[in-house]
Amino acid sequence: MDTAILDALAAAVGPGHVLTEPDARAGFERDWSGRWHGDALAVVRPADTGQVSAVVSVCADAGVAIVPQGGNTGLVGGGVPRQTAPARPIVLSTSRLDALGPVEAATAQLPAGAGVTLAAAQRAARDAGLDLALDLGARDSATLGGLAACDAGGLRAMRHGTARRQIAGLEAVLADGSVIASRMSGMVKDTAGYDLGALLVGSEGTLGIICAVRWSLVARRDARAVALVAVDAIEDAVALAQRLRPALASLEVCELMDAAGMAMTAGHLGVADPSGGAPWTVLLQCAAAEDPLDELAAALERAGVGERARVAADATGRERLMAVRERHADAIAAIHGASVKFDVGVPLASLAGFVTRVGEVARSASPGAELVVFGHLADGNVHVNVLPAQPVASGGPEEAALDEAVLGLVAECGGTVSAEHGIGVQKPAYLRLSRSPAEIAAMWAVKRALDPAGLLNPGVGLPAG
Amino acid sequence: MDTAILDALAAAVGPGHVLTEPDARAGFERDWSGRWHGDALAVVRPADTGQVSAVVSVCADAGVAIVPQGGNTGLVGGGVPRQTAPARPIVLSTSRLDALGPVEAATAQLPAGAGVTLAAAQRAARDAGLDLALDLGARDSATLGGLAACDAGGLRAMRHGTARRQIAGLEAVLADGSVIASRMSGMVKDTAGYDLGALLVGSEGTLGIICAVRWSLVARRDARAVALVAVDAIEDAVALAQRLRPALASLEVCELMDAAGMAMTAGHLGVADPSGGAPWTVLLQCAAAEDPLDELAAALERAGVGERARVAADATGRERLMAVRERHADAIAAIHGASVKFDVGVPLASLAGFVTRVGEVARSASPGAELVVFGHLADGNVHVNVLPAQPVASGGPEEAALDEAVLGLVAECGGTVSAEHGIGVQKPAYLRLSRSPAEIAAMWAVKRALDPAGLLNPGVGLPAG
């Protein structure tokens, strides 16, 4: 059976783009953290939407599951193969779906293949005098298709929204091999039927395979100002975000870091801790057409935190302050090693309560654990890193207890178990904490309607239904 | 049977809110244009989401169809009753779902019931120092729920997007009476499962009944500048829009009017035609925190149209110029009477070709007809008004020939048969011109999954399937 399928896949994309050798497959079969891995029948690399459709049709006929993969930068295991029955799945890599541009000036939209990296798309936008608003650390590998499939957020969502708000159109292949297009002609207004594209955004490759997008660009705002503000209590950090956001139109980054993370990252970078050891630190970045430094400084004065603020004097200073935030994950990995990470969201009004209680709650499941909490303050999106006293086995009972404890607290605070990383294979069991039985039933109804055989990324996104 | 249903509905919402008398029902059974009408078993007015759920459950048990209705300002008949079997439908009016605010400053979101009018929501936003970006002529009657259900566009979509981009969250009742909530806690980032809310936006009440929304607000920009530019050819109008949009960040209205419409409206308003009889007129409005008049004037000079531009000198002048555009529909109705109206979208690059050919195409189906074309130039969204030489019977063969001719040309130009009004009961048969069989099949799969008995707004949105 396998030979016939592989022959059909080779006929669809060319034999050089069906990777079956273990060495060639290996990089696609394991996520970058090493936490999730599995065996694929093959890695298949179609070159255009028509080839994606052909690949899906071959798999549908053969009952072979499909794991779509972009830059393989996901954090919840949704992009690497897992055990499927009766056959192993294929990995459908979007790497060759790399058509890019040109930028359409009249609509400020950038058409691009799903496999284009965020960094390449950002460069294309900037070369055309505009900017692509979404930004995150994995920009050199993460692809537009993956960002769309996961409704990525990142650093600047507080101003520009998540991927959903920036995707003007998309083209995708459904589970039966059919091609759908949603607003791919650049028309902003189009109310002819349900917006299937909007449904696919954030569906993690389980309802269709995104092949191309039109990304809405924004004005280029090259003048920046960055400040770090040390505060004594999490309530002060939240209050500062609540106050600055409406008052400072140019604000586009508003991040939170705790003392443990600041100390670790400063140590890792070999610099003095710029917070001076404060319990909490808020990082702010403004972007505008003209220098927003005075505006930022004045807003900090009015907020009564002028004396606790450290404002970058120049580009080098701005980069240094931003690096302290962006290198948190690296620092934790280098200094502590493995940690149990949670990407959660809590309404801003409940964030202080959540952060205050999460340490005790985590330690009830993992005695002696230390915590590092940082994230996107203005979005109520925090990354809780639990550094256990002893290594925690992946998939073992202590990890499950931690999941239940931390995500249970999230639910108690009215939050979401996934703010920006998605559900993947990590969190399907916890979806019930943020979504009602009726909502999960409706999601399953949609899944079964569009993928009745369950071939698209099985095991991802939804609890067993 | 009817008595038992009416009793159950009365138990759900209170007897005073189940309207069964013909006089009381009449206003809900006919659209404002008078074109569509039907009989309802009753008009039911629930006061909150729980009551909506109870009403839907009663109807689901009894097999009674539900027609959701907001401000009854729709233009495609999707909000008034039509013949359903075995029983007449109910109209579910959202008028009592009128909870409003307060504006949440930290997230710039306005929570509101589906029955709140656009004008009331705009006032609440402005009172809080912000603005609600969506705007259209029916603002005093159109409701937020209806705008969401139809993905309304309006005058300022070129800058702020359609309703879809502005809806931060929504709460709805599905066909089985279950309640779903999507981002109703103000969290911008939430990737826990499919975004059912995004699917409901633009679904015209066929997948669920929207009960409440969270609307994203924008900065208040009270300084305005307005100009009319007369041009000699439609190609010049398109080129002007393509040139000004990237160059003029404050531009938020960019409208097109033809000579016939300008003459008719000026006559109707009793003013001199401000275009001086030019073949085409472009209306521009900029909005900013500080007076954008110089910026607009300079951009017009650079575009080489300074001499053909008429810039409003003050608020009265701005209102006068805007009124000429906004009163087009009134003028046509007053001077000509009934017309056959098309709301279509065409990619900007194809707009000149479409507009050039549409008159001849329309007259091939309706000999001697005159045309008035106006609309949202930057969006490629034009309203084609066919003024027939003789009255055209609603639902008759001449109307069908006109539909086929005009909408066929739209399809040939790669456009959409519905830009901002929706499909309703007017255009299901023409959805195939803008959507592939695979797309329509996928829409039907979703519809059957979420509303297997077909009780929510049957006959609307999709062709018989």
Short mmCIF file of N, CA and C in Angstrom, two decimals, chain B residues 109-220:
data_model
loop_
_atom_site.label_atom_id
_atom_site.label_comp_id
_atom_site.label_asym_id
_atom_site.label_seq_id
_atom_site.Cartn_x
_atom_site.Cartn_y
_atom_site.Cartn_z
N GLN B 109 -12.88 48.94 24.13
CA GLN B 109 -14.00 48.13 23.63
C GLN B 109 -15.31 48.58 24.28
N LEU B 110 -16.39 48.46 23.50
CA LEU B 110 -17.72 48.80 23.98
C LEU B 110 -18.58 47.54 23.98
N PRO B 111 -18.95 47.03 25.16
CA PRO B 111 -19.89 45.90 25.19
C PRO B 111 -21.31 46.41 25.00
N ALA B 112 -22.10 45.68 24.20
CA ALA B 112 -23.45 46.17 23.90
C ALA B 112 -24.34 45.02 23.46
N GLY B 113 -25.62 45.15 23.76
CA GLY B 113 -26.60 44.19 23.28
C GLY B 113 -26.78 44.33 21.77
N ALA B 114 -27.25 43.25 21.16
CA ALA B 114 -27.40 43.23 19.70
C ALA B 114 -28.40 44.26 19.22
N GLY B 115 -29.34 44.68 20.07
CA GLY B 115 -30.39 45.59 19.65
C GLY B 115 -30.04 47.06 19.77
N VAL B 116 -28.84 47.37 20.24
CA VAL B 116 -28.42 48.77 20.35
C VAL B 116 -28.21 49.34 18.95
N THR B 117 -28.71 50.54 18.72
CA THR B 117 -28.53 51.12 17.39
C THR B 117 -27.10 51.63 17.21
N LEU B 118 -26.70 51.69 15.96
CA LEU B 118 -25.37 52.21 15.64
C LEU B 118 -25.20 53.62 16.19
N ALA B 119 -26.21 54.46 16.03
CA ALA B 119 -26.10 55.84 16.50
C ALA B 119 -25.91 55.89 18.01
N ALA B 120 -26.63 55.06 18.76
CA ALA B 120 -26.49 55.06 20.22
C ALA B 120 -25.09 54.59 20.62
N ALA B 121 -24.59 53.60 19.91
CA ALA B 121 -23.25 53.11 20.22
C ALA B 121 -22.19 54.15 19.86
N GLN B 122 -22.39 54.85 18.73
CA GLN B 122 -21.46 55.91 18.35
C GLN B 122 -21.43 57.01 19.42
N ARG B 123 -22.62 57.37 19.92
CA ARG B 123 -22.68 58.40 20.97
C ARG B 123 -21.94 57.95 22.23
N ALA B 124 -22.17 56.70 22.63
CA ALA B 124 -21.50 56.19 23.83
C ALA B 124 -19.99 56.23 23.65
N ALA B 125 -19.53 55.86 22.46
CA ALA B 125 -18.09 55.88 22.20
C ALA B 125 -17.54 57.30 22.27
N ARG B 126 -18.25 58.23 21.68
CA ARG B 126 -17.76 59.61 21.64
C ARG B 126 -17.82 60.24 23.03
N ASP B 127 -18.83 59.89 23.79
CA ASP B 127 -18.91 60.42 25.17
C ASP B 127 -17.72 59.94 26.00
N ALA B 128 -17.15 58.81 25.61
CA ALA B 128 -15.99 58.28 26.34
C ALA B 128 -14.67 58.75 25.72
N GLY B 129 -14.76 59.67 24.76
CA GLY B 129 -13.55 60.22 24.17
C GLY B 129 -12.97 59.38 23.05
N LEU B 130 -13.75 58.40 22.59
CA LEU B 130 -13.30 57.53 21.50
C LEU B 130 -14.30 57.63 20.35
N ASP B 131 -14.20 56.73 19.37
CA ASP B 131 -15.15 56.77 18.27
C ASP B 131 -15.41 55.34 17.80
N LEU B 132 -16.61 55.13 17.29
CA LEU B 132 -16.95 53.85 16.66
C LEU B 132 -16.81 54.06 15.16
N ALA B 133 -15.89 53.33 14.54
CA ALA B 133 -15.46 53.68 13.19
C ALA B 133 -16.52 53.41 12.13
N LEU B 134 -17.34 52.39 12.32
CA LEU B 134 -18.31 52.05 11.28
C LEU B 134 -19.37 53.15 11.19
N ASP B 135 -19.73 53.51 9.95
CA ASP B 135 -20.77 54.52 9.79
C ASP B 135 -21.51 54.28 8.48
N LEU B 136 -22.82 54.46 8.56
CA LEU B 136 -23.64 54.36 7.35
C LEU B 136 -24.93 55.13 7.58
N GLY B 137 -25.64 55.39 6.48
CA GLY B 137 -26.80 56.27 6.53
C GLY B 137 -27.89 55.83 7.49
N ALA B 138 -28.07 54.52 7.67
CA ALA B 138 -29.16 53.99 8.50
C ALA B 138 -28.80 53.94 9.98
N ARG B 139 -27.85 54.77 10.38
CA ARG B 139 -27.28 54.66 11.74
C ARG B 139 -28.31 54.77 12.86
N ASP B 140 -29.41 55.49 12.63
CA ASP B 140 -30.38 55.67 13.71
C ASP B 140 -31.26 54.45 13.93
N SER B 141 -31.31 53.55 12.96
CA SER B 141 -32.14 52.35 13.10
C SER B 141 -31.32 51.07 13.12
N ALA B 142 -30.30 50.99 12.30
CA ALA B 142 -29.51 49.76 12.19
C ALA B 142 -28.92 49.41 13.55
N THR B 143 -28.93 48.12 13.88
CA THR B 143 -28.44 47.67 15.18
C THR B 143 -27.08 46.99 15.05
N LEU B 144 -26.37 46.96 16.16
CA LEU B 144 -25.04 46.34 16.16
C LEU B 144 -25.14 44.86 15.78
N GLY B 145 -26.18 44.19 16.27
CA GLY B 145 -26.33 42.78 15.93
C GLY B 145 -26.54 42.57 14.44
N GLY B 146 -27.37 43.41 13.85
CA GLY B 146 -27.59 43.31 12.41
C GLY B 146 -26.35 43.65 11.62
N LEU B 147 -25.62 44.67 12.05
CA LEU B 147 -24.37 45.05 11.37
C LEU B 147 -23.37 43.91 11.43
N ALA B 148 -23.33 43.22 12.58
CA ALA B 148 -22.42 42.08 12.73
C ALA B 148 -22.88 40.92 11.85
N ALA B 149 -24.18 40.64 11.89
CA ALA B 149 -24.70 39.49 11.14
C ALA B 149 -24.51 39.67 9.64
N CYS B 150 -24.47 40.94 9.19
CA CYS B 150 -24.33 41.21 7.75
C CYS B 150 -22.92 41.67 7.38
N ASP B 151 -22.02 41.72 8.34
CA ASP B 151 -20.67 42.25 8.09
C ASP B 151 -20.75 43.56 7.33
N ALA B 152 -21.44 44.52 7.92
CA ALA B 152 -21.68 45.80 7.26
C ALA B 152 -20.38 46.55 6.97
N GLY B 153 -20.43 47.36 5.94
CA GLY B 153 -19.25 48.10 5.51
C GLY B 153 -19.38 49.59 5.71
N GLY B 154 -20.11 50.24 4.81
CA GLY B 154 -20.37 51.66 4.98
C GLY B 154 -19.27 52.54 4.43
N LEU B 155 -19.31 53.81 4.92
CA LEU B 155 -18.50 54.87 4.33
C LEU B 155 -17.02 54.79 4.69
N ARG B 156 -16.70 54.25 5.86
CA ARG B 156 -15.32 54.38 6.33
C ARG B 156 -14.56 53.06 6.34
N ALA B 157 -15.08 52.06 5.62
CA ALA B 157 -14.43 50.74 5.62
C ALA B 157 -13.04 50.80 5.01
N MET B 158 -12.81 51.75 4.11
CA MET B 158 -11.50 51.81 3.47
C MET B 158 -10.39 52.02 4.50
N ARG B 159 -10.70 52.73 5.57
CA ARG B 159 -9.69 52.97 6.60
C ARG B 159 -9.78 51.96 7.74
N HIS B 160 -11.01 51.63 8.14
CA HIS B 160 -11.20 50.86 9.38
C HIS B 160 -11.68 49.43 9.16
N GLY B 161 -11.86 49.03 7.91
CA GLY B 161 -12.38 47.70 7.64
C GLY B 161 -13.88 47.63 7.86
N THR B 162 -14.43 46.47 7.56
CA THR B 162 -15.87 46.27 7.76
C THR B 162 -16.13 45.87 9.21
N ALA B 163 -17.40 45.57 9.51
CA ALA B 163 -17.77 45.19 10.88
C ALA B 163 -16.86 44.09 11.41
N ARG B 164 -16.54 43.13 10.54
CA ARG B 164 -15.71 41.99 10.97
C ARG B 164 -14.46 42.44 11.70
N ARG B 165 -13.79 43.43 11.18
CA ARG B 165 -12.52 43.86 11.78
C ARG B 165 -12.73 44.58 13.11
N GLN B 166 -13.94 45.09 13.32
CA GLN B 166 -14.20 45.90 14.50
C GLN B 166 -14.87 45.13 15.63
N ILE B 167 -15.30 43.91 15.34
CA ILE B 167 -15.99 43.13 16.36
C ILE B 167 -14.97 42.34 17.16
N ALA B 168 -14.77 42.76 18.40
CA ALA B 168 -13.76 42.12 19.25
C ALA B 168 -14.29 40.85 19.89
N GLY B 169 -15.60 40.73 20.03
CA GLY B 169 -16.17 39.52 20.63
C GLY B 169 -17.66 39.49 20.38
N LEU B 170 -18.23 38.30 20.49
CA LEU B 170 -19.69 38.24 20.39
C LEU B 170 -20.25 37.04 21.14
N GLU B 171 -21.51 37.18 21.51
CA GLU B 171 -22.25 36.12 22.19
C GLU B 171 -23.46 35.80 21.33
N ALA B 172 -23.77 34.51 21.19
CA ALA B 172 -24.85 34.12 20.28
C ALA B 172 -25.53 32.87 20.78
N VAL B 173 -26.72 32.64 20.27
CA VAL B 173 -27.47 31.41 20.55
C VAL B 173 -27.52 30.59 19.26
N LEU B 174 -27.15 29.32 19.38
CA LEU B 174 -27.16 28.43 18.22
C LEU B 174 -28.55 27.81 18.05
N ALA B 175 -28.71 27.02 17.00
CA ALA B 175 -30.02 26.49 16.62
C ALA B 175 -30.58 25.51 17.64
N ASP B 176 -29.72 24.96 18.49
CA ASP B 176 -30.22 24.04 19.51
C ASP B 176 -30.48 24.76 20.84
N GLY B 177 -30.38 26.08 20.83
CA GLY B 177 -30.62 26.85 22.03
C GLY B 177 -29.38 27.06 22.89
N SER B 178 -28.27 26.44 22.51
CA SER B 178 -27.05 26.60 23.31
C SER B 178 -26.44 27.98 23.07
N VAL B 179 -25.73 28.46 24.09
CA VAL B 179 -25.13 29.79 24.05
C VAL B 179 -23.64 29.66 23.81
N ILE B 180 -23.11 30.42 22.86
CA ILE B 180 -21.67 30.45 22.67
C ILE B 180 -21.18 31.87 22.89
N ALA B 181 -19.97 31.97 23.40
CA ALA B 181 -19.35 33.28 23.62
C ALA B 181 -17.96 33.24 23.02
N SER B 182 -17.61 34.29 22.34
CA SER B 182 -16.32 34.35 21.66
C SER B 182 -15.67 35.67 22.04
N ARG B 183 -14.61 35.60 22.85
CA ARG B 183 -13.86 36.80 23.24
C ARG B 183 -14.73 37.87 23.92
N MET B 184 -15.68 37.44 24.74
CA MET B 184 -16.54 38.42 25.41
C MET B 184 -15.92 38.94 26.72
N SER B 185 -14.71 38.50 27.06
CA SER B 185 -14.07 38.99 28.28
C SER B 185 -13.06 40.09 28.00
N GLY B 186 -12.98 40.52 26.76
CA GLY B 186 -12.07 41.61 26.43
C GLY B 186 -10.67 41.17 26.09
N MET B 187 -10.40 39.87 26.11
CA MET B 187 -9.06 39.40 25.77
C MET B 187 -8.90 39.42 24.25
N VAL B 188 -7.87 40.13 23.81
CA VAL B 188 -7.62 40.22 22.37
C VAL B 188 -7.06 38.91 21.84
N LYS B 189 -6.27 38.25 22.67
CA LYS B 189 -5.64 36.99 22.27
C LYS B 189 -6.38 35.82 22.91
N ASP B 190 -6.95 34.96 22.09
CA ASP B 190 -7.66 33.80 22.61
C ASP B 190 -7.71 32.76 21.51
N THR B 191 -6.84 31.78 21.59
CA THR B 191 -6.77 30.77 20.53
C THR B 191 -7.25 29.41 21.03
N ALA B 192 -8.18 29.44 21.98
CA ALA B 192 -8.72 28.19 22.51
C ALA B 192 -9.89 27.72 21.62
N GLY B 193 -9.56 26.97 20.60
CA GLY B 193 -10.60 26.41 19.73
C GLY B 193 -10.97 27.31 18.56
N TYR B 194 -11.85 26.79 17.71
CA TYR B 194 -12.27 27.55 16.54
C TYR B 194 -12.97 28.83 16.97
N ASP B 195 -12.83 29.87 16.16
CA ASP B 195 -13.49 31.14 16.46
C ASP B 195 -14.89 31.11 15.85
N LEU B 196 -15.82 30.53 16.62
CA LEU B 196 -17.20 30.42 16.11
C LEU B 196 -17.80 31.80 15.87
N GLY B 197 -17.38 32.75 16.67
CA GLY B 197 -17.88 34.12 16.49
C GLY B 197 -17.54 34.66 15.12
N ALA B 198 -16.32 34.40 14.67
CA ALA B 198 -15.89 34.89 13.35
C ALA B 198 -16.73 34.27 12.25
N LEU B 199 -17.15 33.03 12.46
CA LEU B 199 -18.00 32.36 11.47
C LEU B 199 -19.38 32.99 11.42
N LEU B 200 -19.88 33.42 12.57
CA LEU B 200 -21.22 34.01 12.61
C LEU B 200 -21.28 35.40 11.98
N VAL B 201 -20.15 36.13 12.03
CA VAL B 201 -20.14 37.46 11.40
C VAL B 201 -20.36 37.27 9.90
N GLY B 202 -21.36 37.94 9.36
CA GLY B 202 -21.64 37.83 7.93
C GLY B 202 -22.50 36.64 7.56
N SER B 203 -22.99 35.87 8.54
CA SER B 203 -23.79 34.68 8.20
C SER B 203 -25.29 34.99 8.17
N GLU B 204 -25.65 36.24 8.33
CA GLU B 204 -27.03 36.71 8.12
C GLU B 204 -28.06 35.94 8.94
N GLY B 205 -27.72 35.62 10.17
CA GLY B 205 -28.69 34.98 11.06
C GLY B 205 -29.01 33.54 10.71
N THR B 206 -28.20 32.92 9.85
CA THR B 206 -28.51 31.55 9.43
C THR B 206 -27.77 30.49 10.25
N LEU B 207 -26.79 30.91 11.04
CA LEU B 207 -26.01 29.95 11.83
C LEU B 207 -26.19 30.15 13.33
N GLY B 208 -26.70 31.28 13.73
CA GLY B 208 -26.89 31.58 15.14
C GLY B 208 -27.48 32.97 15.26
N ILE B 209 -27.98 33.28 16.45
CA ILE B 209 -28.59 34.59 16.68
C ILE B 209 -27.65 35.38 17.59
N ILE B 210 -27.09 36.43 17.03
CA ILE B 210 -26.14 37.25 17.79
C ILE B 210 -26.92 38.05 18.83
N CYS B 211 -26.50 37.92 20.11
CA CYS B 211 -27.22 38.57 21.21
C CYS B 211 -26.46 39.76 21.78
N ALA B 212 -25.16 39.72 21.73
CA ALA B 212 -24.35 40.80 22.29
C ALA B 212 -23.01 40.82 21.56
N VAL B 213 -22.40 41.98 21.56
CA VAL B 213 -21.09 42.14 20.92
C VAL B 213 -20.17 42.97 21.81
N ARG B 214 -18.89 42.86 21.53
CA ARG B 214 -17.91 43.82 22.04
C ARG B 214 -17.33 44.50 20.83
N TRP B 215 -17.51 45.80 20.73
CA TRP B 215 -17.09 46.53 19.54
C TRP B 215 -15.78 47.27 19.84
N SER B 216 -14.79 47.06 18.97
CA SER B 216 -13.51 47.78 19.13
C SER B 216 -13.66 49.22 18.68
N LEU B 217 -13.27 50.13 19.53
CA LEU B 217 -13.37 51.54 19.21
C LEU B 217 -12.02 52.08 18.72
N VAL B 218 -12.07 53.25 18.13
CA VAL B 218 -10.84 53.87 17.62
C VAL B 218 -10.69 55.26 18.24
N ALA B 219 -9.54 55.86 18.01
CA ALA B 219 -9.30 57.21 18.52
C ALA B 219 -10.30 58.17 17.89
N ARG B 220 -10.69 59.17 18.66
CA ARG B 220 -11.58 60.20 18.13
C ARG B 220 -10.76 61.16 17.28
#
